Short mmCIF file of C-alpha atoms and ligand atoms in Angstrom, two decimals:
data_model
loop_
_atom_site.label_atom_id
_atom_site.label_comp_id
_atom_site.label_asym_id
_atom_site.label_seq_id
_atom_site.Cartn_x
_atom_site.Cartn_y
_atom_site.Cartn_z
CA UNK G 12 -13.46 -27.44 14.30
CA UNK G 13 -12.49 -25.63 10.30
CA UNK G 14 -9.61 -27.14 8.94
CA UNK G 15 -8.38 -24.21 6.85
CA UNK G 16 -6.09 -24.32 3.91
CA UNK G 17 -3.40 -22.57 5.71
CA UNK G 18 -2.47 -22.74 9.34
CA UNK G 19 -0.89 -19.68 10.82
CA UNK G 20 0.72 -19.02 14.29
CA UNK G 21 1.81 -16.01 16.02
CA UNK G 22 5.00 -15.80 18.30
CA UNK G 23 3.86 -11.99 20.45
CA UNK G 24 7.41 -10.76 21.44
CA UNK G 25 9.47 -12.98 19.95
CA UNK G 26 13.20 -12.57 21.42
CA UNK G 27 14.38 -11.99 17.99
CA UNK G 28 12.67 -8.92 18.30
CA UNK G 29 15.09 -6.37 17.76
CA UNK G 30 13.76 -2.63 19.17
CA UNK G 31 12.43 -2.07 22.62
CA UNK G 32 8.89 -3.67 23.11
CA UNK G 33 6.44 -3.22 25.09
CA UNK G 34 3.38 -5.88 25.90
CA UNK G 35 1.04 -6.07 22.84
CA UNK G 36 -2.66 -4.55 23.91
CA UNK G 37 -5.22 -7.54 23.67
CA UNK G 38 -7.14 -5.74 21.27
CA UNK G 39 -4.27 -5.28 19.17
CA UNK G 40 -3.88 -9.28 19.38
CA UNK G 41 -7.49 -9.56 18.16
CA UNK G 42 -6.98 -7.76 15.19
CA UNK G 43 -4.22 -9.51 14.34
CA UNK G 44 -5.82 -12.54 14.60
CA UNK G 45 -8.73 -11.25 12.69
CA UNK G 46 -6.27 -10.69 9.69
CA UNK G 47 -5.28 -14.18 9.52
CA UNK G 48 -8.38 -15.42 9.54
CA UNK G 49 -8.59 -13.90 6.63
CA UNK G 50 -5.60 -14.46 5.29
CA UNK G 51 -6.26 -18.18 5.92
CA UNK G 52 -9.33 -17.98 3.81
CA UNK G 53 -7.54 -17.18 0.61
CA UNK G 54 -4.24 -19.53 0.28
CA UNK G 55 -3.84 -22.78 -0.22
CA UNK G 56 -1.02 -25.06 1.66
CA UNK G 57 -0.34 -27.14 4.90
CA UNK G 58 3.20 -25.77 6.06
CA UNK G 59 2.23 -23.47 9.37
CA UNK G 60 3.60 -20.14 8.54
CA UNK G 61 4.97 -18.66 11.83
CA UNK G 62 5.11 -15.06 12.69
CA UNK G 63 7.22 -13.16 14.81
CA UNK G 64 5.01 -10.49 16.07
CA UNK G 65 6.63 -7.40 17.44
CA UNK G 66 5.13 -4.36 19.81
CA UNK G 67 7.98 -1.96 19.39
CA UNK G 68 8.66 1.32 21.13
CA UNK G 69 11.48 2.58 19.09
CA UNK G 70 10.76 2.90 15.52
CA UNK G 71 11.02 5.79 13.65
CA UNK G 72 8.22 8.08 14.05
CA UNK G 73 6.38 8.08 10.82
CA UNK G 74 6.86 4.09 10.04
CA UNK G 75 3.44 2.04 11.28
CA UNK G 76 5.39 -0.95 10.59
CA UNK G 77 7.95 -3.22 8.21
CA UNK G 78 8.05 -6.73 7.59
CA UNK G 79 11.33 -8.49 6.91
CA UNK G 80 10.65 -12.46 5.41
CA UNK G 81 13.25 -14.53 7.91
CA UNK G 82 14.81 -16.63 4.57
CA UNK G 83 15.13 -17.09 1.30
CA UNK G 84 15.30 -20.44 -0.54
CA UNK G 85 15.85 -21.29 -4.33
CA UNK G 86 16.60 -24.43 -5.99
CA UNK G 87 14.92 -26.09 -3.63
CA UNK G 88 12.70 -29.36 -4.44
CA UNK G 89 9.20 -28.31 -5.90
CA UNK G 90 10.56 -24.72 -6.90
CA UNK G 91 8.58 -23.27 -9.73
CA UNK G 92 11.90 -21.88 -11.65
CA UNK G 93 15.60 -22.38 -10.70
CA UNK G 94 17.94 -19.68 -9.56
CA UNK G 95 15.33 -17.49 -7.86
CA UNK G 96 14.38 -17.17 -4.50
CA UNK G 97 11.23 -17.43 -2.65
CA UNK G 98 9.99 -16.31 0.28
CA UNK G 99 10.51 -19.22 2.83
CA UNK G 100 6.59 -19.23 3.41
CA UNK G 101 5.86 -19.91 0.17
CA UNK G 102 9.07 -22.40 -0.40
CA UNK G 103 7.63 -24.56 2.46
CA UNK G 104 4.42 -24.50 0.86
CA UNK G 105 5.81 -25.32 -2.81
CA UNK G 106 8.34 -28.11 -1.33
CA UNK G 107 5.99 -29.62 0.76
CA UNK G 108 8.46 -29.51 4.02
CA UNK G 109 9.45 -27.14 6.58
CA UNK G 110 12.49 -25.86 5.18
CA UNK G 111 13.70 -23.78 8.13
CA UNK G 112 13.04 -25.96 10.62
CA UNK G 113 11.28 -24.69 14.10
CA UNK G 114 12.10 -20.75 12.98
CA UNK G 115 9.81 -17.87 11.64
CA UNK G 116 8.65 -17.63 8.40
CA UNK G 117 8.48 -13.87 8.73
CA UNK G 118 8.75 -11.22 11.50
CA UNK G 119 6.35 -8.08 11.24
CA UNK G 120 7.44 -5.25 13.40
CA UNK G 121 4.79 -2.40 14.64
CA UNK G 122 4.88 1.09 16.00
CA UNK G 123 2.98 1.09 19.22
CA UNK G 124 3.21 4.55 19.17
CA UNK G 125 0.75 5.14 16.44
CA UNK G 126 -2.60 5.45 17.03
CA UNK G 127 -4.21 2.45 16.00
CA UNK G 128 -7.79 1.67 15.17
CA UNK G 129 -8.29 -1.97 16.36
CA UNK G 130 -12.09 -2.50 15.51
CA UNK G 131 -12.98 -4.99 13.23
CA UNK G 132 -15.54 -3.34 11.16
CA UNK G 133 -13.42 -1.17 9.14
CA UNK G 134 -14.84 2.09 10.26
CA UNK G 135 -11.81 3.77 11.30
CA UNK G 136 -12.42 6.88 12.45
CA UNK G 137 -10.37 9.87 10.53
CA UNK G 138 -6.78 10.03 12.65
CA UNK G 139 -6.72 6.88 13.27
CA UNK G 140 -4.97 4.06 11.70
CA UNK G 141 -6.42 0.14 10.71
CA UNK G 142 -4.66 -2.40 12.79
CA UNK G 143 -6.29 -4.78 10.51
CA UNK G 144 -5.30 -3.27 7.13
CA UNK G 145 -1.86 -2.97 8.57
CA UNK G 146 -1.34 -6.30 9.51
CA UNK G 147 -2.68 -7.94 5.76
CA UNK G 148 -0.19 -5.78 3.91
CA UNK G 149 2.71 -6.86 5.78
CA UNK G 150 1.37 -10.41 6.36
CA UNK G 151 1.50 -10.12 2.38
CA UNK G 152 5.19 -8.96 1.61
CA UNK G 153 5.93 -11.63 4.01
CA UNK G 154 4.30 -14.09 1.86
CA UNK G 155 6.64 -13.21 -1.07
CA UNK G 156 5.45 -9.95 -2.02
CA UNK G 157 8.55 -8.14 -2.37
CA UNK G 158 11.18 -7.43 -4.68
CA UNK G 159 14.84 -7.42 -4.17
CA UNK G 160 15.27 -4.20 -6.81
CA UNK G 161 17.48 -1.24 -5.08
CA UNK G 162 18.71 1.95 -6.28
CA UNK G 163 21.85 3.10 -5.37
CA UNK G 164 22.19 7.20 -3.78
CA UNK G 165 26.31 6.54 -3.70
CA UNK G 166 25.98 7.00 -0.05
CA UNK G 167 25.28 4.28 3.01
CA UNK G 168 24.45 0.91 2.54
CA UNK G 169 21.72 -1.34 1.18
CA UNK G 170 22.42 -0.07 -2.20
CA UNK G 171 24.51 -1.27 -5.72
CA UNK G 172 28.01 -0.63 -6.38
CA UNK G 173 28.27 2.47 -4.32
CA UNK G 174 27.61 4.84 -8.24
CA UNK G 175 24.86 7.16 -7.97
CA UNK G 176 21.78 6.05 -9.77
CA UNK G 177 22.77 2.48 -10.47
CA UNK G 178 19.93 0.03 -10.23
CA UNK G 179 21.00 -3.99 -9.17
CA UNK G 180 18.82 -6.81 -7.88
CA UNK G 181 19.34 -9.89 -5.90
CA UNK G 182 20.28 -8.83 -2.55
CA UNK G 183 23.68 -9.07 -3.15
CA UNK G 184 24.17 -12.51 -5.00
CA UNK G 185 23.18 -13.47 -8.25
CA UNK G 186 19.41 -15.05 -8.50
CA UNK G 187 16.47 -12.20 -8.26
CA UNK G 188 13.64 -12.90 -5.63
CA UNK G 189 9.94 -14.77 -7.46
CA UNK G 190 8.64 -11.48 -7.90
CA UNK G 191 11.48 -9.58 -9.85
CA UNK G 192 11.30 -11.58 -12.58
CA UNK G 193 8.08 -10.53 -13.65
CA UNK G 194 8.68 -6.56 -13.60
CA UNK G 195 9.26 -4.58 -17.23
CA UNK G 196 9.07 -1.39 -18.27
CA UNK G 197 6.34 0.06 -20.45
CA UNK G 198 8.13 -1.35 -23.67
CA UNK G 199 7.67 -5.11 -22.10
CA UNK G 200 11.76 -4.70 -21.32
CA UNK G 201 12.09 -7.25 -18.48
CA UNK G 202 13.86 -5.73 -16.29
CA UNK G 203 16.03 -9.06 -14.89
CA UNK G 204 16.91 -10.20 -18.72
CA UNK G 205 16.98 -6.64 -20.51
CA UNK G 206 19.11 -4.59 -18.30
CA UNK G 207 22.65 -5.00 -16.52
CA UNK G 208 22.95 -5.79 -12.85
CA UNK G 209 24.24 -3.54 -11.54
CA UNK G 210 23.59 -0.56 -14.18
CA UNK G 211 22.72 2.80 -15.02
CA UNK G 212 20.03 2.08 -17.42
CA UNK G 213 18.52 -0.17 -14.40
CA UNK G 214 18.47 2.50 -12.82
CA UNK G 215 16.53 4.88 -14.34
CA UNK G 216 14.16 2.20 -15.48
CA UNK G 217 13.47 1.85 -11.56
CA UNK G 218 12.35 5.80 -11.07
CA UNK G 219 10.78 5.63 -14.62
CA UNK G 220 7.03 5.88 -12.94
CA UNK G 221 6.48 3.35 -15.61
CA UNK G 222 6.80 0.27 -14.06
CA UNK G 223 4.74 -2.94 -14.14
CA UNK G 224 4.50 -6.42 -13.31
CA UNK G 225 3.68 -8.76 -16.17
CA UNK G 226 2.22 -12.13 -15.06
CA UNK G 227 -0.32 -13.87 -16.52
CA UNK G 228 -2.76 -13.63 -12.83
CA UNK G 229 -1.59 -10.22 -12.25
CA UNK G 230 -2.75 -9.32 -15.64
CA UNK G 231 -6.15 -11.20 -15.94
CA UNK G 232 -7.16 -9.30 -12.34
CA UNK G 233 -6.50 -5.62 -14.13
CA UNK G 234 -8.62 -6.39 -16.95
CA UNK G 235 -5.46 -8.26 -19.24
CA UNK G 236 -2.96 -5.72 -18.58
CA UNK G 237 0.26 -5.60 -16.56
CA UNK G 238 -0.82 -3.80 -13.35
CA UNK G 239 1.80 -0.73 -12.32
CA UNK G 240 4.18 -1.09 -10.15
CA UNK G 241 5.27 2.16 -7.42
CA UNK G 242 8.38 3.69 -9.18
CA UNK G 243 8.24 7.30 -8.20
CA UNK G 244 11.02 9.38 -9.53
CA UNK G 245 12.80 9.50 -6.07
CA UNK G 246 13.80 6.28 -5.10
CA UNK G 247 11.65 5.22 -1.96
CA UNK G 248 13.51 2.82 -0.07
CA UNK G 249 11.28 -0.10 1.11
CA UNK G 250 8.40 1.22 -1.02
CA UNK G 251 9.64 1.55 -4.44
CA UNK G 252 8.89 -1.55 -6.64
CA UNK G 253 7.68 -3.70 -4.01
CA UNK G 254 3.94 -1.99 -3.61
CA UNK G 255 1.39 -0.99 -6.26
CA UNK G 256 1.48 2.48 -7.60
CA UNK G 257 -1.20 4.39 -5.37
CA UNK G 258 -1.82 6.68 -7.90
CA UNK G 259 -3.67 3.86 -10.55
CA UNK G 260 -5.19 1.93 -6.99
CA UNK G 261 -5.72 3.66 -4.30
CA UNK G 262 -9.57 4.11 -3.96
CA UNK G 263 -10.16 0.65 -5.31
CA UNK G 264 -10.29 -3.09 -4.31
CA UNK G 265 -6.42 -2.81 -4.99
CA UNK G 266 -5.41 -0.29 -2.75
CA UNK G 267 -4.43 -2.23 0.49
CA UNK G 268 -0.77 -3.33 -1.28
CA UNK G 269 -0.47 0.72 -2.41
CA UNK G 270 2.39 1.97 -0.07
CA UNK G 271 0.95 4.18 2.03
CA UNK G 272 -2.35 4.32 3.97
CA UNK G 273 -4.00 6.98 5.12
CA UNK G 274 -5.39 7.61 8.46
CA UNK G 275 -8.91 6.44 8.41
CA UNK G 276 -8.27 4.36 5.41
CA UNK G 277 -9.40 0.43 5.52
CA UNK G 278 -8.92 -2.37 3.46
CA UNK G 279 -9.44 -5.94 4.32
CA UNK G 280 -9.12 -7.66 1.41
CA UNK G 281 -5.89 -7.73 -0.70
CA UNK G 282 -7.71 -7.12 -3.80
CA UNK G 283 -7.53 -10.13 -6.93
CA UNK G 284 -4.08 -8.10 -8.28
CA UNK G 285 -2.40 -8.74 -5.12
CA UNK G 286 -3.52 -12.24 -5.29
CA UNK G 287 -2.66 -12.71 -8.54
CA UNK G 288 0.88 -11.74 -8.12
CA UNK G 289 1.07 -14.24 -4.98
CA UNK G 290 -0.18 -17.13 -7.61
CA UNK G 291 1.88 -15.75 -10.40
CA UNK G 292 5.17 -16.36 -8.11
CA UNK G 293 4.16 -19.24 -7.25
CA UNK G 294 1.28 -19.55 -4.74
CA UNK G 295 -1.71 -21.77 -5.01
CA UNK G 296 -4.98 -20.39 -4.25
CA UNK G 297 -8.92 -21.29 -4.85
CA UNK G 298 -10.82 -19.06 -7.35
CA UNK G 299 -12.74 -16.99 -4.65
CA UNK G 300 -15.26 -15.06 -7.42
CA UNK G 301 -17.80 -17.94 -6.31
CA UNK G 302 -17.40 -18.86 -2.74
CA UNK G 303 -19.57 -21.92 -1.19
CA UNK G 304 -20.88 -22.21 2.63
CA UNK G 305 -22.77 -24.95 4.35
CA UNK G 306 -23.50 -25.26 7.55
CA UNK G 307 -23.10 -29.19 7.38
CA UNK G 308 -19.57 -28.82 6.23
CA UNK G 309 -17.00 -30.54 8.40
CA UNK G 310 -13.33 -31.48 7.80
CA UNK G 311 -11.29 -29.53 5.53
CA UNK G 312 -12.82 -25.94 3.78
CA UNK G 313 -11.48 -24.00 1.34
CA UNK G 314 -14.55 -22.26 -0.10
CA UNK G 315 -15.16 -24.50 -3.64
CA UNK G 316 -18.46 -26.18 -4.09
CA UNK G 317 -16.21 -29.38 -2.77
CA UNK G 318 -14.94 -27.89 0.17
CA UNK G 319 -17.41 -25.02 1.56
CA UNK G 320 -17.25 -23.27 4.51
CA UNK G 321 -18.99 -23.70 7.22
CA UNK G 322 -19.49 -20.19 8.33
CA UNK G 323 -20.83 -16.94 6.39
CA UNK G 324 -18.40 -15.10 7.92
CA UNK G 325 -16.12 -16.78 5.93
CA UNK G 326 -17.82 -16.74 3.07
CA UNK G 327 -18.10 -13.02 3.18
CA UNK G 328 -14.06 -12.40 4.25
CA UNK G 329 -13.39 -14.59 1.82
CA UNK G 330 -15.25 -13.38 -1.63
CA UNK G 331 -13.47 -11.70 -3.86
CA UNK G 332 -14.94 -8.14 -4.60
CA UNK G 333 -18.37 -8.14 -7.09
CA UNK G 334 -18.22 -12.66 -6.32
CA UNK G 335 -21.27 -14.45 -4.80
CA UNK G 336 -21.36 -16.20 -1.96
CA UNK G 337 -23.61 -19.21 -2.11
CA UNK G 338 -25.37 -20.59 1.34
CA UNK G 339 -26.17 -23.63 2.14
CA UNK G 340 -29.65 -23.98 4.03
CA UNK G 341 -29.40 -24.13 7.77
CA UNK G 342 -28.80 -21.89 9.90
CA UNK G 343 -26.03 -19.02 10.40
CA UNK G 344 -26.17 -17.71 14.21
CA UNK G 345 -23.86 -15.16 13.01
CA UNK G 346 -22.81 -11.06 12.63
CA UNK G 347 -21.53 -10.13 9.56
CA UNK G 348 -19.58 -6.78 8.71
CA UNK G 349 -19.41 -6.56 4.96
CA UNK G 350 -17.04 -4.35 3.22
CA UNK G 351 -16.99 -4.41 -0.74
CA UNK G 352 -19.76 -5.23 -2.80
CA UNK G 353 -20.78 -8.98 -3.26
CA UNK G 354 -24.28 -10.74 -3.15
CA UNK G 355 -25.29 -13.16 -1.47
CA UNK G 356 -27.43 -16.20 -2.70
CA UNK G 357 -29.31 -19.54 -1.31
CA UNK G 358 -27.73 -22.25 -2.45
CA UNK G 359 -31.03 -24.08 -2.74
CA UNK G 360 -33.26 -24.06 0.43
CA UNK G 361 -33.63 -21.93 2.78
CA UNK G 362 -30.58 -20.07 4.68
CA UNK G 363 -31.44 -18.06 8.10
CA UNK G 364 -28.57 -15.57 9.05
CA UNK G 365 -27.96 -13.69 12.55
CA UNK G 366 -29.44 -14.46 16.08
ZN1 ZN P 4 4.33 -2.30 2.17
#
């Protein structure tokens, strides 16, 4: 039995699930379980991160899903900086305690009425959409990937002060979410500390298309620059600011936190940028470039020469594009499906792989 770095669970149908559902397919369960194993792979912590899973029949016709994080804590014991608030998976994590008690950690709501692509292999056939992919980009707004940054179109809610064009952050109080703190402008104008809230200028900073987020992970995984941020110049509610910009990413290891996937379109890794902005607000993580496996391993595995794996499979999921994954001898009576380039090494000795 693995002891992973980060224990997941999965409430299917929750009641707090809030639109019509129906009973989730099994295959659709499989996939989703296939994404945490991955997910699993690349975190560190021992606070179970629950998930309220929902199979809904009444979304709106062209959203695949949404994820909503349940809370958000700050000032909390263990917080990384005061007055900001984290997503309550990664504030469990970072306090060391399950702050919320016996609720969710996030709830991740799906449109059965899409058709889905639930293999595991990433071939998804044109028209069809990747469970799998799906599934690790919300899993990974839920894990704090999300900014709190709205523009305000003077009508409805959800918005600033009701003017037209106003930009505000904070969801309505006064401490931004982790992630907000690191976003600026092409100038390296922070956009908490350099602009009003609520305010024009914020505003038009946040439909700039110029847009980035500065941390100091972020910026070593694009090459030691501040990797853009989506800020078309219509506001996209629920995709501006809190994705990558697809133009700059999609087609490369980055693209799965871009904001919109195509049909046929995989990705089942979250790419090192995404990562990095998960340890720049706060997560921790193993470096993944070099991943270890050995058969022998027992106990707890997080993929360092210390802690191997004890599976290839794991290696493979859990490499980080162009790493090595480094085998143990013994042998693997496993499949693999491999998706980005990598190689694969002996570790000394002599590693057999499949059946
Ligand atoms: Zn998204």
């Amino acid at each position: 039995m693995d002891i992973q770095s980060l224990p997941f669970s999965v409430n299917y149908n929750s009641a707090s699930c809030p639109n019509p559902v129906t009973a989730w397919p099994t295959n659709a369960q499989t996939a989703f379980n296939y994404a945490i194993s991955i997910w699993t792979l690349l975190l560190n912590g021992d606070q179970t991160i629950e998930i309220n899973a929902c199979w809904e029949t009444g979304m709106g016709a062209t959203t695949l899903a949404s994820t909503g994080v349940e809370s958000w804590y700050r000032n909390f014991t263990g917080a990384p900086v005061g007055d900001t608030w984290y997503a309550v998976a990664l504030a469990n994590q970072l306090s060391g305690s399950d702050l919320n008690g016996g609720t969710a950690e996030m709830r991740i709501r799906f449109n059965s009425s899409f058709t889905w692509y639930y293999g595991l292999d990433g071939n998804t056939p044109a028209g069809q959409h990747d469970f799998v992919t799906v599934v690790l980009h919300e899993m990974t707004h839920g894990l704090g990937f999300a900014g709190s940054m709205r523009w305000d179109n003077g009508t409805g809610d959800d918005e600033c002060s009701g003017t037209t064009g106003e930009g505000c952050w904070g969801a309505g109080t006064a401490y931004p979410f982790a992630y907000d703190r690191f976003a600026e402008n092409g100038s390296n104008q922070n956009l908490i500390t350099s602009f009003g809230n609520p305010s024009l200028a914020l505003g038009t900073q946040l439909t700039s298309n110029n847009l980035f987020f500065d941390g100091p992970n972020a910026n070593a995984a694009n090459g030691g620059s501040p990797p853009t941020l989506f800020a078309p110049a219509t506001w996209n509610p629920g995709s501006s600011f809190s994705h990558l910009d697809d133009g700059t990413f999609n087609g490369t290891f980055h693209a799965l936190m871009t904001h919109a996937l195509a049909n046929g379109e995989s990705a089942h890794h979250p790419g090192t940028i995404a990562l990095g902005i998960l340890e720049d607000i706060g997560w921790d993580m193993p470096d993944l470039s070099d991943v270890y496996v050995d058969a022998g391993a027992t106990g707890y595995e997080d993929g360092t020469s210390a802690h191997p794996f004890d599976t290839v499979v794991e290696g493979v999921n859990a490499v980080y594009p162009g790493g090595t994954v480094w085998i143990g001898p013994g042998t693997y009576t496993e499949t693999l499906i491999i998706h980005r380039p990598m190689t694969l090494r002996d570790n000394g000795g002599t590693a057999t792989i499949g059946e």
